[in-house]
Amino acid sequence: MCTAALCGTLLLASCGPGTNSGAGSASHTPVSIANAPAELPIPHGKGSRTPDDFNGDGHRDLVLNDLVKDQAHADDPGIGIVYGGARGLTPGARQLLSPRKQAAPTKGQLPAVFDAEESCDLDGDGFTDLVVSTDPPYDGQGQPPVPLQLLFGSPGGLTTRAVQLVVPPAARFGNDWADQPVCGDFDGDGAKDLVLHASGGRLTYLRGPFTRKGAPKKAGAPLPSPGEVPTGPAADVNRDGYDDLMVRTAQGAGTSAVVLGGPDGPAETGVVLPEGIDVALGRFGKGKALDAAVGAMGETSLRYDLPDPTRATLASPGSVLDAADFNGDGLSELVSSGSRLRVFKGRTTGLTTAGTVIVQPPAHGTTRLVTAADFDGDGRADMVVRTYRSETKDTVAVYAGVKGDGLVAGRPTVTFSTSEFLTP
């Protein structure tokens, strides 16, 4: 069960105009997993176009990696899925995906690593699928095996054993792992594709739809790339009907570039962005094209870029970023995660520090944004944050987006601990 400390409320303060009053949305009633049944059945759906909807019921679901353990230094238990409902996430309707039950063996050996990497409807059946990274056996000679596996969604959610992603030899280059997957419709044909890391400044491009055996519709020679690390989520940056993605020169700090999709896939390099630790894409101003925010080194500033990479600088002690529209005005807010969580309001003139919402965690620990997305279907993004207290204790809290300058509600609508996934 959730303790009082774990179910505590994150306190939100603000800087400048637009002070958050701490009042929650009238349409939301706070729910704690402590008040929910030990486990609820996963609702059955008929298929939808909602992102991250593994059971196809039209409600968005939440994916969680790095679950807390039942005892310190124990093995990673797997991946947690919290299924959504008409009022948002329902912690009682949860599922633990473990290597023992869901992973595909390689050479008769089940993986020890089982981490969610990406999600989209790869086979086009209306149920979101999950791309998982594993650690197949490898002797260090030649090309390593493909570490990615696919879990296909269904009316009951992610219920079947994974299959290994098929990457044809002609689509690989060099002896690096075929990893870092990014989903998107990069060729504009309506089917979801996958982009993977290759090596030597190239990307592996797999065209969808994918079969239930993990094979792409088509895969050609690796595409030239301005960097080594493809990064999602994909988005149509220039509004030309093709998804685009970010590619970074390296993990951690480094420059990055927008790689533009087209009839031949993500083959054209667009704007190159300054060095930083993270990049978020969003509509932060009135322009038709998306903008980019770069988390700078040393948690000193956020650079607001696109189409001109020197457009502006926004001071903030944060470098891990996400973007979403919390108040439903059509403009994106920027979430900055570092020593604190901050939400910068998007305006027609661009991002501003006025009315910045600061999230204060309820307990000692490390607090990070998990995701920002619309889980309750009201057209406004919600914020999911997580505070790690130890290897065995954490808090996940969901804050609803609200109209106006408050941006997010002052009290969470849902709180729970990932330790609940370990409960029989």
Coordinates of C-alpha atoms in Angstrom, one line a residue:
M1 CA 0.0 0.0 0.0
C2 CA 1.0 3.6 -0.5
T3 CA 2.3 5.4 2.6
A4 CA 1.3 8.9 3.6
A5 CA 4.7 10.2 2.4
L6 CA 4.5 8.4 -0.9
C7 CA 1.0 9.7 -1.5
G8 CA 1.9 13.3 -0.6
T9 CA 1.1 16.2 -2.8
L10 CA 3.7 18.0 -4.8
L11 CA 3.6 21.6 -4.0
L12 CA 3.7 24.0 -6.9
A13 CA 4.9 27.6 -6.6
S14 CA 5.3 30.2 -9.4
C15 CA 7.6 33.1 -10.4
G16 CA 6.1 36.3 -11.5
P17 CA 2.6 36.8 -13.0
G18 CA 0.2 33.9 -13.4
T19 CA 0.5 32.5 -9.9
N20 CA -0.8 29.0 -9.5
S21 CA -3.5 29.1 -6.7
G22 CA -3.1 25.4 -5.8
A23 CA -6.7 24.6 -6.8
G24 CA -7.3 21.5 -8.8
S25 CA -9.6 21.2 -11.8
A26 CA -13.2 20.8 -10.8
S27 CA -13.6 17.9 -13.2
H28 CA -10.9 15.8 -11.4
T29 CA -11.1 14.0 -8.1
P30 CA -7.7 13.0 -6.6
V31 CA -7.3 9.2 -6.7
S32 CA -4.7 7.2 -4.8
I33 CA -3.8 3.6 -5.4
A34 CA -4.2 3.1 -1.7
N35 CA -8.0 3.6 -2.3
A36 CA -8.1 1.3 -5.3
P37 CA -8.6 -2.4 -5.5
A38 CA -5.4 -4.4 -5.4
E39 CA -5.8 -5.0 -9.1
L40 CA -8.4 -4.2 -11.7
P41 CA -9.1 -5.9 -15.0
I42 CA -7.5 -4.3 -18.1
P43 CA -10.4 -2.8 -20.2
H44 CA -10.8 -4.3 -23.6
G45 CA -10.9 -2.0 -26.6
K46 CA -11.7 -2.3 -30.3
G47 CA -8.8 -0.2 -31.6
S48 CA -8.1 3.5 -31.8
R49 CA -5.7 6.1 -33.1
T50 CA -4.8 7.4 -29.6
P51 CA -1.1 7.4 -28.9
D52 CA 0.2 4.8 -26.4
D53 CA -3.1 3.0 -26.4
F54 CA -2.0 -0.6 -26.0
N55 CA -5.5 -2.0 -25.5
G56 CA -7.2 0.2 -28.1
D57 CA -10.0 1.6 -25.9
G58 CA -9.3 5.2 -26.8
H59 CA -7.5 6.1 -23.6
R60 CA -3.8 6.8 -23.3
D61 CA -1.7 4.4 -21.2
L62 CA 1.6 5.1 -19.3
V63 CA 4.9 3.2 -19.7
L64 CA 7.3 3.1 -16.8
N65 CA 10.9 1.8 -16.8
D66 CA 13.2 1.3 -13.8
L67 CA 10.6 0.2 -11.3
V68 CA 11.5 0.1 -7.7
K69 CA 12.5 -3.3 -6.3
D70 CA 11.1 -5.3 -3.4
Q71 CA 14.6 -5.3 -1.9
A72 CA 17.8 -3.4 -2.5
H73 CA 20.2 -4.7 -5.2
A74 CA 17.5 -7.1 -6.6
D75 CA 17.2 -7.6 -10.4
D76 CA 15.2 -5.1 -12.4
P77 CA 11.6 -6.4 -12.3
G78 CA 10.7 -5.2 -15.8
I79 CA 8.4 -2.7 -17.4
G80 CA 5.2 -1.3 -15.8
I81 CA 2.1 -0.3 -17.8
V82 CA -0.7 1.7 -16.2
Y83 CA -3.8 1.6 -18.4
G84 CA -6.0 4.7 -18.9
G85 CA -9.7 5.1 -18.5
A86 CA -12.4 7.7 -19.0
R87 CA -11.0 9.8 -16.1
G88 CA -7.4 9.3 -16.8
L89 CA -4.8 6.8 -15.6
T90 CA -6.2 4.0 -13.5
P91 CA -3.3 2.6 -11.3
G92 CA -5.4 -0.5 -10.4
A93 CA -5.4 -1.5 -14.1
R94 CA -1.7 -2.2 -14.3
Q95 CA 0.6 -4.8 -15.9
L96 CA 4.1 -5.9 -15.2
L97 CA 6.1 -7.0 -18.3
S98 CA 9.0 -9.2 -17.4
P99 CA 11.7 -11.0 -19.4
R100 CA 10.5 -14.3 -18.1
K101 CA 6.9 -13.9 -19.2
Q102 CA 7.2 -11.6 -22.3
A103 CA 10.7 -11.7 -23.8
A104 CA 11.7 -13.8 -26.8
P105 CA 14.8 -15.9 -26.2
T106 CA 17.9 -15.6 -28.3
K107 CA 19.8 -18.8 -28.8
G108 CA 17.7 -20.3 -26.1
Q109 CA 18.6 -17.6 -23.6
L110 CA 16.1 -15.1 -22.1
P111 CA 17.5 -11.5 -21.7
A112 CA 18.2 -10.0 -18.3
V113 CA 17.6 -6.4 -19.6
F114 CA 14.0 -5.5 -20.7
D115 CA 13.5 -1.8 -21.1
A116 CA 10.8 0.1 -23.1
E117 CA 12.3 2.2 -25.8
E118 CA 9.5 3.4 -28.1
S119 CA 5.8 2.9 -28.9
C120 CA 3.6 3.2 -31.9
D121 CA 1.2 1.1 -34.0
L122 CA 3.7 -0.7 -36.1
D123 CA 1.2 -3.1 -37.8
G124 CA -1.6 -0.6 -38.3
D125 CA -4.3 -2.6 -36.4
G126 CA -5.4 0.2 -34.1
F127 CA -3.4 -1.1 -31.0
T128 CA -0.2 0.6 -30.0
D129 CA 2.9 -1.7 -29.9
L130 CA 5.9 -1.4 -27.7
V131 CA 9.6 -1.6 -28.8
V132 CA 11.8 -3.1 -26.1
S133 CA 15.5 -3.2 -25.7
T134 CA 17.2 -6.4 -24.5
D135 CA 20.7 -7.8 -24.0
P136 CA 21.1 -10.8 -26.3
P137 CA 24.3 -13.0 -26.0
Y138 CA 27.2 -11.6 -28.1
D139 CA 30.8 -12.8 -28.3
G140 CA 32.2 -9.5 -29.6
Q141 CA 32.9 -10.7 -33.1
G142 CA 31.3 -9.0 -36.1
Q143 CA 27.9 -7.5 -36.0
P144 CA 26.0 -8.0 -32.7
P145 CA 22.5 -9.5 -32.9
V146 CA 19.6 -7.0 -33.0
P147 CA 18.7 -6.2 -29.3
L148 CA 15.2 -4.9 -30.1
Q149 CA 12.0 -6.9 -29.6
L150 CA 8.4 -6.0 -30.4
L151 CA 5.4 -6.5 -28.1
F152 CA 2.1 -6.1 -30.1
G153 CA -0.9 -4.5 -28.6
S154 CA -4.3 -6.2 -28.6
P155 CA -7.9 -5.7 -27.1
G156 CA -6.5 -7.0 -23.8
G157 CA -3.3 -4.9 -23.9
L158 CA 0.2 -6.3 -24.2
T159 CA -0.6 -9.9 -23.7
T160 CA 1.6 -12.0 -26.0
R161 CA 5.3 -12.9 -26.0
A162 CA 7.6 -10.5 -27.8
V163 CA 9.1 -11.2 -31.2
Q164 CA 12.6 -10.1 -32.3
L165 CA 12.7 -7.1 -34.6
V166 CA 13.9 -8.2 -38.1
V167 CA 16.7 -5.9 -39.5
P168 CA 17.8 -7.1 -42.9
P169 CA 21.6 -7.2 -43.3
A170 CA 21.5 -4.7 -46.2
A171 CA 19.9 -2.1 -43.8
R172 CA 22.8 -2.3 -41.3
F173 CA 26.2 -0.7 -41.4
G174 CA 29.2 -1.4 -39.3
N175 CA 29.4 -3.4 -36.1
D176 CA 27.4 -1.3 -33.8
W177 CA 24.2 -2.4 -32.0
A178 CA 21.0 -1.7 -34.0
D179 CA 19.3 0.3 -31.3
Q180 CA 18.0 3.8 -30.4
P181 CA 14.6 3.2 -32.1
V182 CA 12.4 6.2 -33.2
C183 CA 8.9 5.6 -34.5
G184 CA 7.3 7.9 -37.1
D185 CA 5.8 8.1 -40.6
F186 CA 8.9 9.4 -42.3
D187 CA 7.8 8.6 -45.9
G188 CA 4.2 9.9 -45.6
D189 CA 2.4 6.7 -46.6
G190 CA 0.3 6.5 -43.4
A191 CA 2.3 3.5 -41.9
K192 CA 4.6 3.9 -38.9
D193 CA 8.3 3.3 -39.7
L194 CA 11.3 2.8 -37.5
V195 CA 14.7 4.5 -37.5
L196 CA 17.6 2.9 -35.7
H197 CA 21.2 3.8 -35.0
A198 CA 23.7 2.2 -37.4
S199 CA 27.3 3.6 -37.3
G200 CA 29.6 5.8 -39.3
G201 CA 27.1 8.6 -39.7
R202 CA 24.3 6.4 -41.0
L203 CA 20.8 5.5 -39.9
T204 CA 18.9 2.2 -40.5
Y205 CA 15.5 2.9 -41.9
L206 CA 12.8 0.3 -41.7
R207 CA 9.5 1.1 -43.6
G208 CA 6.2 0.0 -42.1
P209 CA 3.9 -1.6 -41.7
F210 CA 5.5 -4.5 -39.8
T211 CA 4.4 -8.1 -39.7
R212 CA 3.6 -10.0 -36.5
K213 CA 6.9 -11.7 -37.0
G214 CA 8.7 -8.4 -36.6
A215 CA 9.7 -7.9 -40.3
P216 CA 9.3 -4.4 -42.0
K217 CA 7.6 -3.9 -45.3
K218 CA 10.8 -2.7 -46.8
A219 CA 14.4 -1.8 -45.8
G220 CA 17.0 -0.3 -48.0
A221 CA 20.6 0.7 -47.6
P222 CA 21.4 2.8 -44.5
L223 CA 20.8 6.5 -44.9
P224 CA 23.5 9.2 -44.4
S225 CA 23.1 11.0 -41.1
P226 CA 24.5 14.1 -39.4
G227 CA 25.0 12.2 -36.1
E228 CA 25.0 8.9 -34.3
V229 CA 22.0 9.0 -32.0
P230 CA 18.5 9.2 -33.4
T231 CA 16.2 10.8 -30.9
G232 CA 12.4 10.9 -30.6
P233 CA 9.6 11.7 -30.5
A234 CA 9.3 12.2 -34.2
A235 CA 7.2 15.2 -35.3
D236 CA 6.4 17.0 -38.6
V237 CA 8.6 20.0 -37.9
N238 CA 8.0 21.9 -41.1
R239 CA 4.4 20.8 -41.7
D240 CA 5.0 19.1 -45.1
G241 CA 3.2 15.8 -44.2
Y242 CA 6.4 13.8 -43.4
D243 CA 7.6 13.1 -39.9
D244 CA 11.0 14.4 -38.9
L245 CA 13.4 13.5 -36.1
M246 CA 16.3 14.8 -34.2
V247 CA 19.7 13.2 -34.5
R248 CA 22.5 13.9 -32.0
T249 CA 26.2 13.7 -32.5
A250 CA 26.7 11.8 -29.3
Q251 CA 25.0 10.6 -26.0
G252 CA 25.1 13.3 -23.4
A253 CA 26.4 16.7 -24.5
G254 CA 26.7 17.4 -28.2
T255 CA 25.2 19.2 -31.2
S256 CA 22.1 17.9 -32.9
A257 CA 20.2 18.4 -36.2
V258 CA 16.7 18.0 -37.5
V259 CA 16.6 15.2 -40.1
L260 CA 13.7 15.8 -42.5
G261 CA 11.4 13.1 -43.7
G262 CA 10.4 12.8 -47.4
P263 CA 9.3 10.2 -50.0
D264 CA 12.6 8.4 -49.5
G265 CA 12.4 8.6 -45.7
P266 CA 14.5 10.7 -43.3
A267 CA 17.3 11.6 -45.8
E268 CA 17.7 15.4 -45.6
T269 CA 19.5 17.3 -42.9
G270 CA 17.7 20.5 -41.8
V271 CA 18.8 23.0 -39.2
V272 CA 21.8 22.2 -37.0
L273 CA 21.2 23.1 -33.3
P274 CA 23.8 24.3 -30.7
E275 CA 25.5 21.9 -28.3
G276 CA 23.4 20.8 -25.4
I277 CA 22.2 17.8 -23.3
D278 CA 18.6 17.5 -24.5
V279 CA 16.3 18.9 -27.2
A280 CA 12.5 19.3 -27.1
L281 CA 10.3 20.2 -30.1
G282 CA 7.1 22.2 -29.7
R283 CA 5.0 25.1 -31.0
F284 CA 6.3 27.7 -28.5
G285 CA 5.3 30.7 -30.6
K286 CA 2.9 31.8 -33.3
G287 CA 4.8 30.3 -36.3
K288 CA 3.5 27.3 -38.3
A289 CA 6.7 25.4 -38.0
L290 CA 7.7 23.7 -34.7
D291 CA 10.4 25.3 -32.5
A292 CA 13.2 23.6 -30.6
A293 CA 14.5 24.2 -27.1
V294 CA 18.0 23.0 -26.3
G295 CA 19.0 22.2 -22.7
A296 CA 22.5 23.8 -22.4
M297 CA 25.5 22.5 -20.5
G298 CA 25.8 23.1 -16.8
E299 CA 22.0 23.7 -16.3
T300 CA 22.5 27.3 -17.1
S301 CA 20.1 28.2 -19.9
L302 CA 17.7 27.0 -22.4
R303 CA 18.1 28.1 -26.0
Y304 CA 14.9 28.6 -27.9
D305 CA 15.7 27.7 -31.5
L306 CA 14.1 27.3 -35.0
P307 CA 13.9 28.3 -37.6
D308 CA 16.9 30.5 -36.6
P309 CA 19.2 28.7 -34.1
T310 CA 20.3 32.0 -32.6
R311 CA 16.7 33.2 -31.9
A312 CA 16.7 33.6 -28.2
T313 CA 18.1 32.4 -24.8
L314 CA 15.9 31.6 -21.8
A315 CA 17.6 31.4 -18.5
S316 CA 16.9 28.3 -16.5
P317 CA 18.7 25.8 -14.3
G318 CA 17.5 22.8 -16.2
S319 CA 18.7 20.7 -19.1
V320 CA 16.3 17.7 -19.5
L321 CA 13.3 18.9 -21.5
D322 CA 9.8 18.1 -22.7
A323 CA 7.1 20.1 -24.4
A324 CA 3.3 19.9 -24.3
D325 CA 0.2 22.1 -24.3
F326 CA -1.0 22.1 -20.7
N327 CA -3.7 24.8 -21.0
G328 CA -5.2 24.0 -24.4
D329 CA -4.4 27.2 -26.1
G330 CA -2.6 25.6 -29.0
L331 CA 0.8 26.6 -27.9
S332 CA 3.4 24.4 -26.2
E333 CA 4.8 24.9 -22.8
L334 CA 8.3 23.8 -22.0
V335 CA 9.1 21.6 -19.0
S336 CA 12.7 21.8 -17.7
S337 CA 14.0 19.2 -15.4
G338 CA 17.1 19.6 -13.4
S339 CA 17.6 20.6 -9.8
R340 CA 13.9 21.6 -10.0
L341 CA 11.0 21.0 -12.4
R342 CA 9.9 24.2 -14.2
V343 CA 7.1 24.8 -16.7
F344 CA 7.6 27.8 -19.0
K345 CA 4.5 29.2 -20.7
G346 CA 4.3 29.3 -24.5
R347 CA 3.0 32.6 -25.9
T348 CA 2.5 34.0 -29.3
T349 CA 5.8 35.8 -28.9
G350 CA 7.5 32.7 -27.7
L351 CA 8.6 31.2 -24.4
T352 CA 8.7 33.4 -21.4
T353 CA 9.8 33.2 -17.7
A354 CA 6.6 35.1 -16.7
G355 CA 4.3 32.9 -14.8
T356 CA 6.8 30.0 -14.6
V357 CA 5.5 27.1 -12.5
I358 CA 8.0 25.4 -10.2
V359 CA 7.3 21.9 -9.0
Q360 CA 8.5 21.2 -5.4
P361 CA 8.8 17.4 -4.7
P362 CA 7.0 16.2 -1.5
A363 CA 10.0 14.2 -0.2
H364 CA 13.7 14.0 -0.3
G365 CA 14.8 12.3 -3.5
T366 CA 15.4 12.8 -7.2
T367 CA 12.4 14.2 -9.1
R368 CA 12.1 14.0 -12.9
L369 CA 9.4 14.4 -15.5
V370 CA 8.2 11.0 -16.8
T371 CA 6.1 12.4 -19.6
A372 CA 3.7 15.1 -20.6
A373 CA 0.6 13.9 -22.5
D374 CA -3.2 14.1 -22.4
F375 CA -4.3 11.1 -20.3
D376 CA -7.9 12.2 -19.4
G377 CA -9.0 13.2 -22.9
D378 CA -9.8 16.9 -22.2
G379 CA -7.5 18.3 -24.8
R380 CA -4.9 19.5 -22.3
A381 CA -1.7 17.7 -21.5
D382 CA -1.1 16.3 -18.0
M383 CA 2.2 16.1 -16.3
V384 CA 3.5 12.8 -14.9
V385 CA 6.5 13.2 -12.4
R386 CA 8.4 10.7 -10.4
T387 CA 10.4 11.0 -7.2
Y388 CA 13.0 8.3 -6.4
R389 CA 13.5 8.0 -2.6
S390 CA 15.5 4.8 -2.7
E391 CA 15.8 1.5 -4.7
T392 CA 12.6 0.4 -3.0
K393 CA 10.6 3.6 -2.6
D394 CA 9.3 6.1 -5.1
T395 CA 6.2 8.3 -5.9
V396 CA 4.5 8.8 -9.2
A397 CA 2.2 11.8 -9.4
V398 CA -0.1 13.0 -12.2
Y399 CA -1.1 16.7 -12.5
A400 CA -3.9 17.7 -14.8
G401 CA -3.4 20.5 -17.3
V402 CA -5.7 23.5 -16.6
K403 CA -7.0 26.4 -18.6
G404 CA -5.3 29.8 -18.2
D405 CA -2.0 30.8 -16.8
G406 CA -2.0 28.2 -14.0
L407 CA -0.9 25.5 -16.6
V408 CA -1.1 22.5 -14.2
A409 CA -3.4 21.8 -11.2
G410 CA -2.0 22.4 -7.8
R411 CA -2.9 18.9 -6.6
P412 CA -2.3 15.6 -8.3
T413 CA -5.2 13.6 -9.6
V414 CA -3.4 10.3 -9.2
T415 CA -0.5 9.2 -6.9
F416 CA 1.0 5.8 -6.6
S417 CA 4.3 3.9 -6.2
T418 CA 5.8 1.6 -8.8
S419 CA 6.3 -0.9 -6.0
E420 CA 2.6 -1.8 -6.6
F421 CA 3.7 -3.6 -9.8
L422 CA 5.4 -6.2 -7.5
T423 CA 2.2 -6.9 -5.6
P424 CA 0.9 -10.4 -6.5

